[in-house]
Amino acid sequence: KRVAILISGGGSNMVALARDMAGDHPARPVLVMANDPAAAGLARARDMGIDAAAVDHRPFRGDRAAFEAALMARLQEAAPDILCLAGFMRVLTEGFVARWQGRMLNIHPSLLPKYRGLDTHARALAAGDAEHGCTVHEVTPALDDGPILGQARVPVLPGDSPADLAARVLVEEHRLYPAVLRRFASGDRRPILTP
Ligand code: GRF
């Protein structure tokens, strides 16, 4: 299976996925794409020998369809079977999602369906939750809402700042996402829900 990974920033999840695919694995990374030419993950992808490209969303000034047409053109060159959104911070239109539905995954830093959207760690702290975590799901037109393919949980500790919690969750993201992609790429859609 050919996997394209979409990022917006550091790409730590992309690195975790790529490292896992370097071993015996049903998939391999064929492209890393960022919506920001300055995304640090682009250089990390190239350092790992993965083709990397940027499609800057800013020139499109909110014309999402035009931006996505540019994304799609670059993706079609790479001809991926699976798309992994990994720290990708742009909302995708229904049209784009429809083209990839069933073959597009995303990782979100909360225990969905709790805390869709942004600032998930601060919201979990504000709610006084005893636990938090991350979710890998199939992407559907609704934001952070598709079938859950995996979840991992972390404790919320006394005195946690949002940054402390984000760091604890990120460690689990780097374990969960590769495990889910490995299973998904082998055709198994059973969710991975750690105890
Ligand atoms: C992190 O906040 C992570 O929780 C979320 O996207 C952000 C950046 O991730 N999935 P990455 O380091 O670019 O993969």
Short mmCIF file of C-alpha atoms and ligand atoms in Angstrom, two decimals:
data_model
loop_
_atom_site.label_atom_id
_atom_site.label_comp_id
_atom_site.label_asym_id
_atom_site.label_seq_id
_atom_site.Cartn_x
_atom_site.Cartn_y
_atom_site.Cartn_z
CA LYS A 1 0.00 0.00 0.00
CA ARG A 2 1.16 3.53 -0.85
CA VAL A 3 0.68 6.11 1.93
CA ALA A 4 0.70 9.91 1.67
CA ILE A 5 0.99 11.89 4.90
CA LEU A 6 -0.34 15.45 5.25
CA ILE A 7 1.24 17.71 7.86
CA SER A 8 1.22 21.35 8.91
CA GLY A 9 4.12 21.63 11.35
CA GLY A 10 6.80 19.55 13.06
CA GLY A 11 5.53 16.24 11.72
CA SER A 12 6.37 14.12 14.75
CA ASN A 13 3.45 11.80 13.93
CA MET A 14 4.66 11.60 10.32
CA VAL A 15 8.10 10.55 11.60
CA ALA A 16 6.57 7.88 13.83
CA LEU A 17 4.52 6.51 10.91
CA ALA A 18 7.48 6.58 8.51
CA ARG A 19 9.80 4.87 11.01
CA ASP A 20 7.26 2.10 11.53
CA MET A 21 6.83 1.63 7.76
CA ALA A 22 10.60 1.28 7.37
CA GLY A 23 10.29 -2.19 8.88
CA ASP A 24 8.31 -5.20 7.64
CA HIS A 25 4.98 -3.45 6.87
CA PRO A 26 2.13 -3.68 4.35
CA ALA A 27 2.57 0.01 3.44
CA ARG A 28 5.27 2.50 2.58
CA PRO A 29 5.29 6.33 2.54
CA VAL A 30 5.30 7.79 -0.99
CA LEU A 31 4.74 11.48 -0.20
CA VAL A 32 4.71 13.95 2.67
CA MET A 33 2.81 17.16 1.93
CA ALA A 34 2.46 20.31 4.02
CA ASN A 35 0.15 23.33 3.65
CA ASP A 36 3.03 25.52 4.85
CA PRO A 37 6.38 25.64 2.99
CA ALA A 38 8.07 26.37 6.34
CA ALA A 39 6.76 23.21 8.00
CA ALA A 40 9.72 21.59 9.77
CA GLY A 41 8.33 18.17 8.95
CA LEU A 42 9.21 18.65 5.26
CA ALA A 43 12.95 18.56 6.00
CA ARG A 44 12.46 15.61 8.38
CA ALA A 45 10.69 13.70 5.61
CA ARG A 46 13.45 14.46 3.10
CA ASP A 47 16.07 13.37 5.69
CA MET A 48 14.23 10.03 5.77
CA GLY A 49 14.33 9.81 1.97
CA ILE A 50 10.64 10.52 1.53
CA ASP A 51 9.43 12.80 -1.28
CA ALA A 52 8.11 15.98 0.32
CA ALA A 53 6.17 18.91 -1.13
CA ALA A 54 4.40 22.01 0.10
CA VAL A 55 1.13 23.42 -1.21
CA ASP A 56 0.85 26.76 0.56
CA HIS A 57 -2.79 27.44 1.40
CA ARG A 58 -2.35 31.20 1.81
CA PRO A 59 -2.33 32.27 -1.90
CA PHE A 60 -5.76 30.65 -2.19
CA ARG A 61 -7.17 33.13 0.37
CA GLY A 62 -9.88 30.91 1.76
CA ASP A 63 -10.85 29.41 -1.60
CA ARG A 64 -10.73 25.94 -0.13
CA ALA A 65 -11.74 24.18 -3.35
CA ALA A 66 -8.85 25.77 -5.29
CA PHE A 67 -6.36 24.89 -2.55
CA GLU A 68 -7.64 21.33 -2.50
CA ALA A 69 -7.43 21.08 -6.29
CA ALA A 70 -3.71 21.87 -5.95
CA LEU A 71 -3.37 19.27 -3.18
CA MET A 72 -5.22 16.73 -5.30
CA ALA A 73 -3.01 17.35 -8.35
CA ARG A 74 0.15 16.68 -6.31
CA LEU A 75 -1.45 13.66 -4.61
CA GLN A 76 -2.47 12.13 -7.92
CA GLU A 77 1.19 12.21 -9.01
CA ALA A 78 2.05 10.09 -5.96
CA ALA A 79 -1.03 7.87 -6.40
CA PRO A 80 -1.46 6.96 -2.73
CA ASP A 81 -3.87 4.25 -1.58
CA ILE A 82 -4.16 5.75 1.91
CA LEU A 83 -4.01 9.33 3.20
CA CYS A 84 -2.87 10.00 6.77
CA LEU A 85 -3.58 13.43 8.24
CA ALA A 86 -0.96 13.97 10.92
CA GLY A 87 -1.04 17.31 12.64
CA PHE A 88 -2.74 18.70 9.53
CA MET A 89 -4.49 21.89 10.57
CA ARG A 90 -6.71 22.70 7.58
CA VAL A 91 -10.38 21.73 7.42
CA LEU A 92 -11.07 19.74 4.25
CA THR A 93 -14.28 20.22 2.27
CA GLU A 94 -16.88 17.52 1.78
CA GLY A 95 -15.80 17.25 -1.87
CA PHE A 96 -12.20 16.40 -1.00
CA VAL A 97 -13.22 14.02 1.78
CA ALA A 98 -15.68 12.24 -0.53
CA ARG A 99 -12.81 11.45 -2.94
CA TRP A 100 -10.81 9.77 -0.14
CA GLN A 101 -13.49 8.53 2.26
CA GLY A 102 -12.70 5.09 3.54
CA ARG A 103 -8.99 5.61 2.76
CA MET A 104 -8.19 8.70 4.88
CA LEU A 105 -7.19 8.63 8.54
CA ASN A 106 -6.66 11.37 11.10
CA ILE A 107 -5.26 11.53 14.59
CA HIS A 108 -6.95 13.84 17.05
CA PRO A 109 -5.63 14.64 20.55
CA SER A 110 -8.72 13.76 22.58
CA LEU A 111 -10.89 10.76 23.45
CA LEU A 112 -13.50 11.37 20.74
CA PRO A 113 -16.36 12.07 20.75
CA LYS A 114 -15.16 14.39 23.52
CA TYR A 115 -13.47 17.65 22.53
CA ARG A 116 -13.72 17.81 18.77
CA GLY A 117 -11.84 20.82 17.39
CA LEU A 118 -9.02 22.76 18.99
CA ASP A 119 -7.50 23.28 22.44
CA THR A 120 -8.42 19.79 23.56
CA HIS A 121 -5.94 19.61 26.45
CA ALA A 122 -7.03 22.89 28.04
CA ARG A 123 -10.66 21.79 27.68
CA ALA A 124 -10.02 18.44 29.37
CA LEU A 125 -8.24 20.22 32.24
CA ALA A 126 -11.01 22.80 32.55
CA ALA A 127 -13.54 19.98 32.75
CA GLY A 128 -11.53 18.31 35.51
CA ASP A 129 -11.28 15.04 33.58
CA ALA A 130 -9.28 12.30 35.30
CA GLU A 131 -8.15 10.92 31.96
CA HIS A 132 -7.53 12.15 28.44
CA GLY A 133 -5.96 10.73 25.31
CA CYS A 134 -5.96 10.49 21.51
CA THR A 135 -8.06 8.96 18.79
CA VAL A 136 -7.34 7.73 15.26
CA HIS A 137 -10.46 7.83 13.11
CA GLU A 138 -11.55 7.56 9.49
CA VAL A 139 -12.12 11.04 8.09
CA THR A 140 -15.70 11.94 7.14
CA PRO A 141 -17.09 15.34 6.13
CA ALA A 142 -17.97 16.21 9.74
CA LEU A 143 -14.97 17.49 11.72
CA ASP A 144 -13.26 14.92 13.97
CA ASP A 145 -16.24 12.59 13.65
CA GLY A 146 -15.61 9.42 11.61
CA PRO A 147 -15.50 5.75 12.68
CA ILE A 148 -12.97 5.27 15.47
CA LEU A 149 -10.01 3.03 14.54
CA GLY A 150 -8.02 3.44 17.74
CA GLN A 151 -7.83 5.19 21.08
CA ALA A 152 -5.16 5.51 23.76
CA ARG A 153 -5.66 6.92 27.26
CA VAL A 154 -3.41 8.88 29.62
CA PRO A 155 -4.02 10.02 33.20
CA VAL A 156 -4.51 13.69 33.96
CA LEU A 157 -2.15 14.45 36.85
CA PRO A 158 -2.50 17.13 39.55
CA GLY A 159 -0.89 20.38 38.44
CA ASP A 160 -0.85 19.39 34.76
CA SER A 161 -0.58 22.31 32.38
CA PRO A 162 -2.03 21.98 28.87
CA ALA A 163 1.56 21.54 27.64
CA ASP A 164 2.24 18.74 30.15
CA LEU A 165 -0.90 16.95 29.04
CA ALA A 166 -0.17 17.52 25.33
CA ALA A 167 3.28 15.99 25.75
CA ARG A 168 1.88 12.93 27.55
CA VAL A 169 -0.76 12.48 24.82
CA LEU A 170 1.78 12.94 22.01
CA VAL A 171 3.79 9.96 23.29
CA GLU A 172 0.68 7.83 22.93
CA GLU A 173 -0.08 9.29 19.48
CA HIS A 174 3.32 8.11 18.29
CA ARG A 175 2.48 4.58 19.42
CA LEU A 176 -1.20 4.45 18.44
CA TYR A 177 -1.09 5.88 14.93
CA PRO A 178 1.55 3.44 13.61
CA ALA A 179 -0.31 0.51 15.17
CA VAL A 180 -3.58 1.60 13.58
CA LEU A 181 -2.03 2.26 10.15
CA ARG A 182 -0.33 -1.15 10.19
CA ARG A 183 -3.66 -2.86 10.91
CA PHE A 184 -5.64 -0.63 8.51
CA ALA A 185 -3.15 -1.17 5.66
CA SER A 186 -3.51 -4.93 6.12
CA GLY A 187 -7.26 -4.56 5.54
CA ASP A 188 -8.31 -5.01 9.16
CA ARG A 189 -10.63 -2.25 10.37
CA ARG A 190 -11.15 -3.53 13.92
CA PRO A 191 -10.40 -0.66 16.33
CA ILE A 192 -7.38 -0.76 18.66
CA LEU A 193 -8.66 0.33 22.08
CA THR A 194 -6.00 0.07 24.78
CA PRO A 195 -7.38 -1.06 28.21
C1 GRF B 1 -0.03 17.80 17.99
O1 GRF B 1 -0.72 18.68 18.84
C2 GRF B 1 -0.76 16.49 17.95
O2 GRF B 1 -1.43 16.26 19.17
C3 GRF B 1 -1.76 16.68 16.85
O3 GRF B 1 -1.16 17.56 15.92
C4 GRF B 1 -0.13 18.35 16.58
C5 GRF B 1 1.17 18.34 15.86
O4 GRF B 1 1.52 17.01 15.63
N1 GRF B 1 -2.08 15.42 16.24
P1 GRF B 1 2.86 16.66 14.75
O5 GRF B 1 4.02 16.74 15.69
O6 GRF B 1 2.98 17.70 13.64
O7 GRF B 1 2.60 15.27 14.25
#
